[in-house]
PDB file of C-alpha atoms in Angstrom:
ATOM      1  CA  MET V   1      78.910 125.309 100.509  1.00  0.00           C
ATOM      2  CA  LYS V   2      76.671 126.531 103.319  1.00  0.00           C
ATOM      3  CA  ALA V   3      77.969 129.201 105.698  1.00  0.00           C
ATOM      4  CA  LYS V   4      78.565 128.111 109.280  1.00  0.00           C
ATOM      5  CA  PRO V   5      75.812 129.476 111.589  1.00  0.00           C
ATOM      6  CA  THR V   6      76.906 132.224 113.938  1.00  0.00           C
ATOM      7  CA  ALA V   7      76.339 131.722 117.668  1.00  0.00           C
ATOM      8  CA  VAL V   8      73.643 133.893 119.234  1.00  0.00           C
ATOM      9  CA  PRO V   9      76.033 135.813 121.570  1.00  0.00           C
ATOM     10  CA  ASP V  10      78.228 136.634 118.563  1.00  0.00           C
ATOM     11  CA  LEU V  11      75.204 137.774 116.536  1.00  0.00           C
ATOM     12  CA  LEU V  12      74.075 139.966 119.407  1.00  0.00           C
ATOM     13  CA  GLU V  13      77.504 141.521 119.829  1.00  0.00           C
ATOM     14  CA  GLU V  14      77.786 142.061 116.074  1.00  0.00           C
ATOM     15  CA  LEU V  15      74.381 143.747 115.825  1.00  0.00           C
ATOM     16  CA  LEU V  16      74.801 145.976 118.869  1.00  0.00           C
ATOM     17  CA  ALA V  17      78.238 147.111 117.656  1.00  0.00           C
ATOM     18  CA  ARG V  18      76.570 148.618 114.592  1.00  0.00           C
ATOM     19  CA  PRO V  19      75.391 152.224 114.598  1.00  0.00           C
ATOM     20  CA  VAL V  20      71.935 152.575 116.162  1.00  0.00           C
ATOM     21  CA  ALA V  21      70.494 153.854 112.880  1.00  0.00           C
ATOM     22  CA  ALA V  22      71.666 150.736 110.994  1.00  0.00           C
ATOM     23  CA  ARG V  23      70.428 148.063 113.410  1.00  0.00           C
ATOM     24  CA  GLN V  24      66.802 148.052 112.259  1.00  0.00           C
ATOM     25  CA  HIS V  25      67.875 147.750 108.637  1.00  0.00           C
ATOM     26  CA  PHE V  26      69.938 144.652 109.401  1.00  0.00           C
ATOM     27  CA  VAL V  27      67.234 143.034 111.548  1.00  0.00           C
ATOM     28  CA  ARG V  28      64.616 143.651 108.858  1.00  0.00           C
ATOM     29  CA  ASN V  29      66.720 142.380 105.982  1.00  0.00           C
ATOM     30  CA  VAL V  30      69.233 139.771 107.172  1.00  0.00           C
ATOM     31  CA  ARG V  31      67.657 136.342 107.705  1.00  0.00           C
ATOM     32  CA  ARG V  32      70.256 135.025 110.135  1.00  0.00           C
ATOM     33  CA  TYR V  33      68.756 137.319 112.778  1.00  0.00           C
ATOM     34  CA  TRP V  34      65.271 135.835 112.320  1.00  0.00           C
ATOM     35  CA  ASN V  35      65.235 133.132 114.962  1.00  0.00           C
ATOM     36  CA  PRO V  36      63.606 132.805 118.388  1.00  0.00           C
ATOM     37  CA  SER V  37      66.900 132.313 120.244  1.00  0.00           C
ATOM     38  CA  PHE V  38      68.251 135.582 118.905  1.00  0.00           C
ATOM     39  CA  CYS V  39      64.986 137.341 119.734  1.00  0.00           C
ATOM     40  CA  ARG V  40      65.162 136.089 123.328  1.00  0.00           C
ATOM     41  CA  ALA V  41      68.772 137.271 123.554  1.00  0.00           C
ATOM     42  CA  LEU V  42      67.659 140.751 122.490  1.00  0.00           C
ATOM     43  CA  LEU V  43      64.835 140.745 125.036  1.00  0.00           C
ATOM     44  CA  ASP V  44      67.204 139.576 127.781  1.00  0.00           C
ATOM     45  CA  GLN V  45      69.714 142.290 126.877  1.00  0.00           C
ATOM     46  CA  SER V  46      66.978 144.907 126.891  1.00  0.00           C
ATOM     47  CA  HIS V  47      65.852 143.798 130.349  1.00  0.00           C
ATOM     48  CA  THR V  48      69.428 143.724 131.674  1.00  0.00           C
ATOM     49  CA  ILE V  49      70.080 147.385 130.867  1.00  0.00           C
ATOM     50  CA  ARG V  50      66.689 148.739 131.974  1.00  0.00           C
ATOM     51  CA  TYR V  51      68.147 150.900 134.760  1.00  0.00           C
ATOM     52  CA  SER V  52      71.435 151.876 133.179  1.00  0.00           C
ATOM     53  CA  ASP V  53      70.168 152.982 129.745  1.00  0.00           C
ATOM     54  CA  PRO V  54      66.385 153.203 129.349  1.00  0.00           C
ATOM     55  CA  TYR V  55      66.580 154.590 125.805  1.00  0.00           C
ATOM     56  CA  GLU V  56      68.777 151.712 124.647  1.00  0.00           C
ATOM     57  CA  MET V  57      66.466 149.329 126.505  1.00  0.00           C
ATOM     58  CA  ALA V  58      63.536 150.442 124.326  1.00  0.00           C
ATOM     59  CA  ARG V  59      65.618 150.414 121.122  1.00  0.00           C
ATOM     60  CA  ILE V  60      66.802 146.847 121.739  1.00  0.00           C
ATOM     61  CA  ALA V  61      63.291 145.717 122.722  1.00  0.00           C
ATOM     62  CA  TYR V  62      62.018 147.129 119.418  1.00  0.00           C
ATOM     63  CA  LEU V  63      64.634 145.069 117.588  1.00  0.00           C
ATOM     64  CA  GLY V  64      63.227 142.076 119.479  1.00  0.00           C
ATOM     65  CA  VAL V  65      59.748 142.890 118.157  1.00  0.00           C
ATOM     66  CA  LEU V  66      61.099 143.116 114.608  1.00  0.00           C
ATOM     67  CA  VAL V  67      62.809 139.738 114.969  1.00  0.00           C
ATOM     68  CA  ALA V  68      59.735 138.095 116.542  1.00  0.00           C
ATOM     69  CA  GLU V  69      57.623 139.334 113.636  1.00  0.00           C
ATOM     70  CA  ARG V  70      60.015 137.697 111.176  1.00  0.00           C
ATOM     71  CA  CYS V  71      60.398 134.283 112.821  1.00  0.00           C
ATOM     72  CA  SER V  72      58.756 131.486 110.927  1.00  0.00           C
ATOM     73  CA  PRO V  73      56.407 130.144 112.011  1.00  0.00           C
ATOM     74  CA  LEU V  74      55.095 133.075 113.998  1.00  0.00           C
ATOM     75  CA  ASP V  75      55.132 132.394 117.736  1.00  0.00           C
ATOM     76  CA  ASP V  76      52.437 134.171 119.759  1.00  0.00           C
ATOM     77  CA  GLN V  77      54.362 133.573 122.986  1.00  0.00           C
ATOM     78  CA  LEU V  78      57.464 135.256 121.571  1.00  0.00           C
ATOM     79  CA  LEU V  79      55.432 138.115 120.105  1.00  0.00           C
ATOM     80  CA  ALA V  80      53.690 138.684 123.460  1.00  0.00           C
ATOM     81  CA  GLU V  81      57.033 138.732 125.274  1.00  0.00           C
ATOM     82  CA  ALA V  82      58.624 141.056 122.721  1.00  0.00           C
ATOM     83  CA  TRP V  83      55.752 143.563 122.750  1.00  0.00           C
ATOM     84  CA  THR V  84      55.626 143.439 126.569  1.00  0.00           C
ATOM     85  CA  GLN V  85      59.352 144.164 126.777  1.00  0.00           C
ATOM     86  CA  LEU V  86      58.970 147.064 124.340  1.00  0.00           C
ATOM     87  CA  ALA V  87      56.044 148.416 126.371  1.00  0.00           C
ATOM     88  CA  SER V  88      58.150 148.156 129.511  1.00  0.00           C
ATOM     89  CA  GLY V  89      61.077 149.904 127.814  1.00  0.00           C
ATOM     90  CA  LEU V  90      58.882 152.742 126.627  1.00  0.00           C
ATOM     91  CA  MET V  91      57.418 153.094 130.113  1.00  0.00           C
ATOM     92  CA  VAL V  92      60.864 153.229 131.740  1.00  0.00           C
ATOM     93  CA  ARG V  93      61.913 156.048 129.429  1.00  0.00           C
ATOM     94  CA  GLY V  94      58.685 157.952 130.095  1.00  0.00           C
ATOM     95  CA  ALA V  95      56.819 157.404 126.815  1.00  0.00           C
ATOM     96  CA  LEU V  96      53.608 156.412 128.579  1.00  0.00           C
ATOM     97  CA  ARG V  97      51.177 156.727 125.650  1.00  0.00           C
ATOM     98  CA  SER V  98      53.418 154.691 123.399  1.00  0.00           C
ATOM     99  CA  SER V  99      53.848 152.166 126.180  1.00  0.00           C
ATOM    100  CA  ASP V 100      50.068 151.826 126.476  1.00  0.00           C
ATOM    101  CA  LYS V 101      49.829 151.120 122.735  1.00  0.00           C
ATOM    102  CA  ALA V 102      52.578 148.502 122.947  1.00  0.00           C
ATOM    103  CA  PHE V 103      50.787 146.802 125.867  1.00  0.00           C
ATOM    104  CA  SER V 104      47.647 146.668 123.721  1.00  0.00           C
ATOM    105  CA  ARG V 105      49.638 145.092 120.912  1.00  0.00           C
ATOM    106  CA  ALA V 106      51.115 142.521 123.328  1.00  0.00           C
ATOM    107  CA  ALA V 107      47.622 141.653 124.524  1.00  0.00           C
ATOM    108  CA  GLU V 108      46.748 140.492 120.997  1.00  0.00           C
ATOM    109  CA  PHE V 109      49.180 137.584 121.422  1.00  0.00           C
ATOM    110  CA  LEU V 110      48.550 136.645 125.056  1.00  0.00           C
ATOM    111  CA  MET V 111      45.829 134.052 124.421  1.00  0.00           C
ATOM    112  CA  GLN V 112      48.418 131.476 123.331  1.00  0.00           C
ATOM    113  CA  ALA V 113      51.120 132.652 125.741  1.00  0.00           C
ATOM    114  CA  SER V 114      52.253 130.913 128.919  1.00  0.00           C
ATOM    115  CA  ILE V 115      50.959 131.850 132.359  1.00  0.00           C
ATOM    116  CA  ALA V 116      54.387 133.353 133.131  1.00  0.00           C
ATOM    117  CA  ALA V 117      54.157 135.653 130.103  1.00  0.00           C
ATOM    118  CA  LYS V 118      50.617 136.664 131.064  1.00  0.00           C
ATOM    119  CA  LEU V 119      51.648 137.432 134.647  1.00  0.00           C
ATOM    120  CA  ARG V 120      54.637 139.481 133.470  1.00  0.00           C
ATOM    121  CA  TRP V 121      52.328 141.434 131.166  1.00  0.00           C
ATOM    122  CA  ILE V 122      49.923 142.140 134.034  1.00  0.00           C
ATOM    123  CA  GLU V 123      52.746 143.159 136.397  1.00  0.00           C
ATOM    124  CA  CYS V 124      54.285 145.503 133.818  1.00  0.00           C
ATOM    125  CA  LEU V 125      50.886 146.968 132.944  1.00  0.00           C
ATOM    126  CA  ALA V 126      50.242 147.568 136.662  1.00  0.00           C
ATOM    127  CA  SER V 127      53.518 149.463 136.820  1.00  0.00           C
ATOM    128  CA  LEU V 128      52.423 151.625 133.872  1.00  0.00           C
ATOM    129  CA  ARG V 129      49.076 152.300 135.543  1.00  0.00           C
ATOM    130  CA  LEU V 130      50.925 153.447 138.680  1.00  0.00           C
ATOM    131  CA  ARG V 131      53.018 155.849 136.613  1.00  0.00           C
ATOM    132  CA  GLN V 132      49.847 157.138 134.984  1.00  0.00           C
ATOM    133  CA  ALA V 133      48.324 157.668 138.458  1.00  0.00           C
ATOM    134  CA  ARG V 134      45.555 155.218 137.571  1.00  0.00           C
ATOM    135  CA  LEU V 135      45.788 153.748 141.036  1.00  0.00           C
ATOM    136  CA  LYS V 136      42.577 151.714 141.169  1.00  0.00           C
ATOM    137  CA  GLU V 137      43.470 149.925 137.924  1.00  0.00           C
ATOM    138  CA  ALA V 138      47.002 149.286 139.188  1.00  0.00           C
ATOM    139  CA  ARG V 139      45.678 147.921 142.476  1.00  0.00           C
ATOM    140  CA  ASP V 140      43.223 145.630 140.669  1.00  0.00           C
ATOM    141  CA  LEU V 141      45.950 144.282 138.377  1.00  0.00           C
ATOM    142  CA  ILE V 142      48.326 143.644 141.262  1.00  0.00           C
ATOM    143  CA  GLY V 143      45.475 141.962 143.150  1.00  0.00           C
ATOM    144  CA  ASP V 144      44.883 139.632 140.185  1.00  0.00           C
ATOM    145  CA  VAL V 145      48.536 138.586 140.161  1.00  0.00           C
ATOM    146  CA  LEU V 146      48.653 138.057 143.919  1.00  0.00           C
ATOM    147  CA  ARG V 147      45.448 135.980 143.889  1.00  0.00           C
ATOM    148  CA  TYR V 148      46.787 133.805 141.097  1.00  0.00           C
ATOM    149  CA  ARG V 149      50.128 133.289 142.827  1.00  0.00           C
ATOM    150  CA  ALA V 150      48.421 132.475 146.159  1.00  0.00           C
ATOM    151  CA  HIS V 151      46.157 129.976 144.417  1.00  0.00           C
ATOM    152  CA  CYS V 152      48.992 128.253 142.564  1.00  0.00           C
ATOM    153  CA  GLY V 153      51.536 128.314 145.359  1.00  0.00           C
TER     154      GLY V 153
END
């Protein structure tokens, strides 16, 4: 007899109740976590706590990356969103070099991503560039987003 599927909010609560050190093990090895809905729930949770707990934000975003990498078939949109959220989490906690690397990884998946995902990536990257005092790059990125939004309404 097949086990009854667990609802995404219950899976999320179950995973986050585990010790931090055990979460990655479960996400890497337990198939019931490997679905896009669960990945999106992790990314949403990571975004929700960005100001209250930046370290947990990055840890949860990394779990989202691990889940996105295990979903079958692979979904470039989901991978782009997951890597962007991780990059954002790393930036918020001050790990700027690691954030830059995660943004580069996200960029690998952006070709097939939605316009919304691309704009979020650009906005988050602009924020990183501001924190890095790379003001011209930040201004150019923000200008790209504003021009696109003005053009599309």
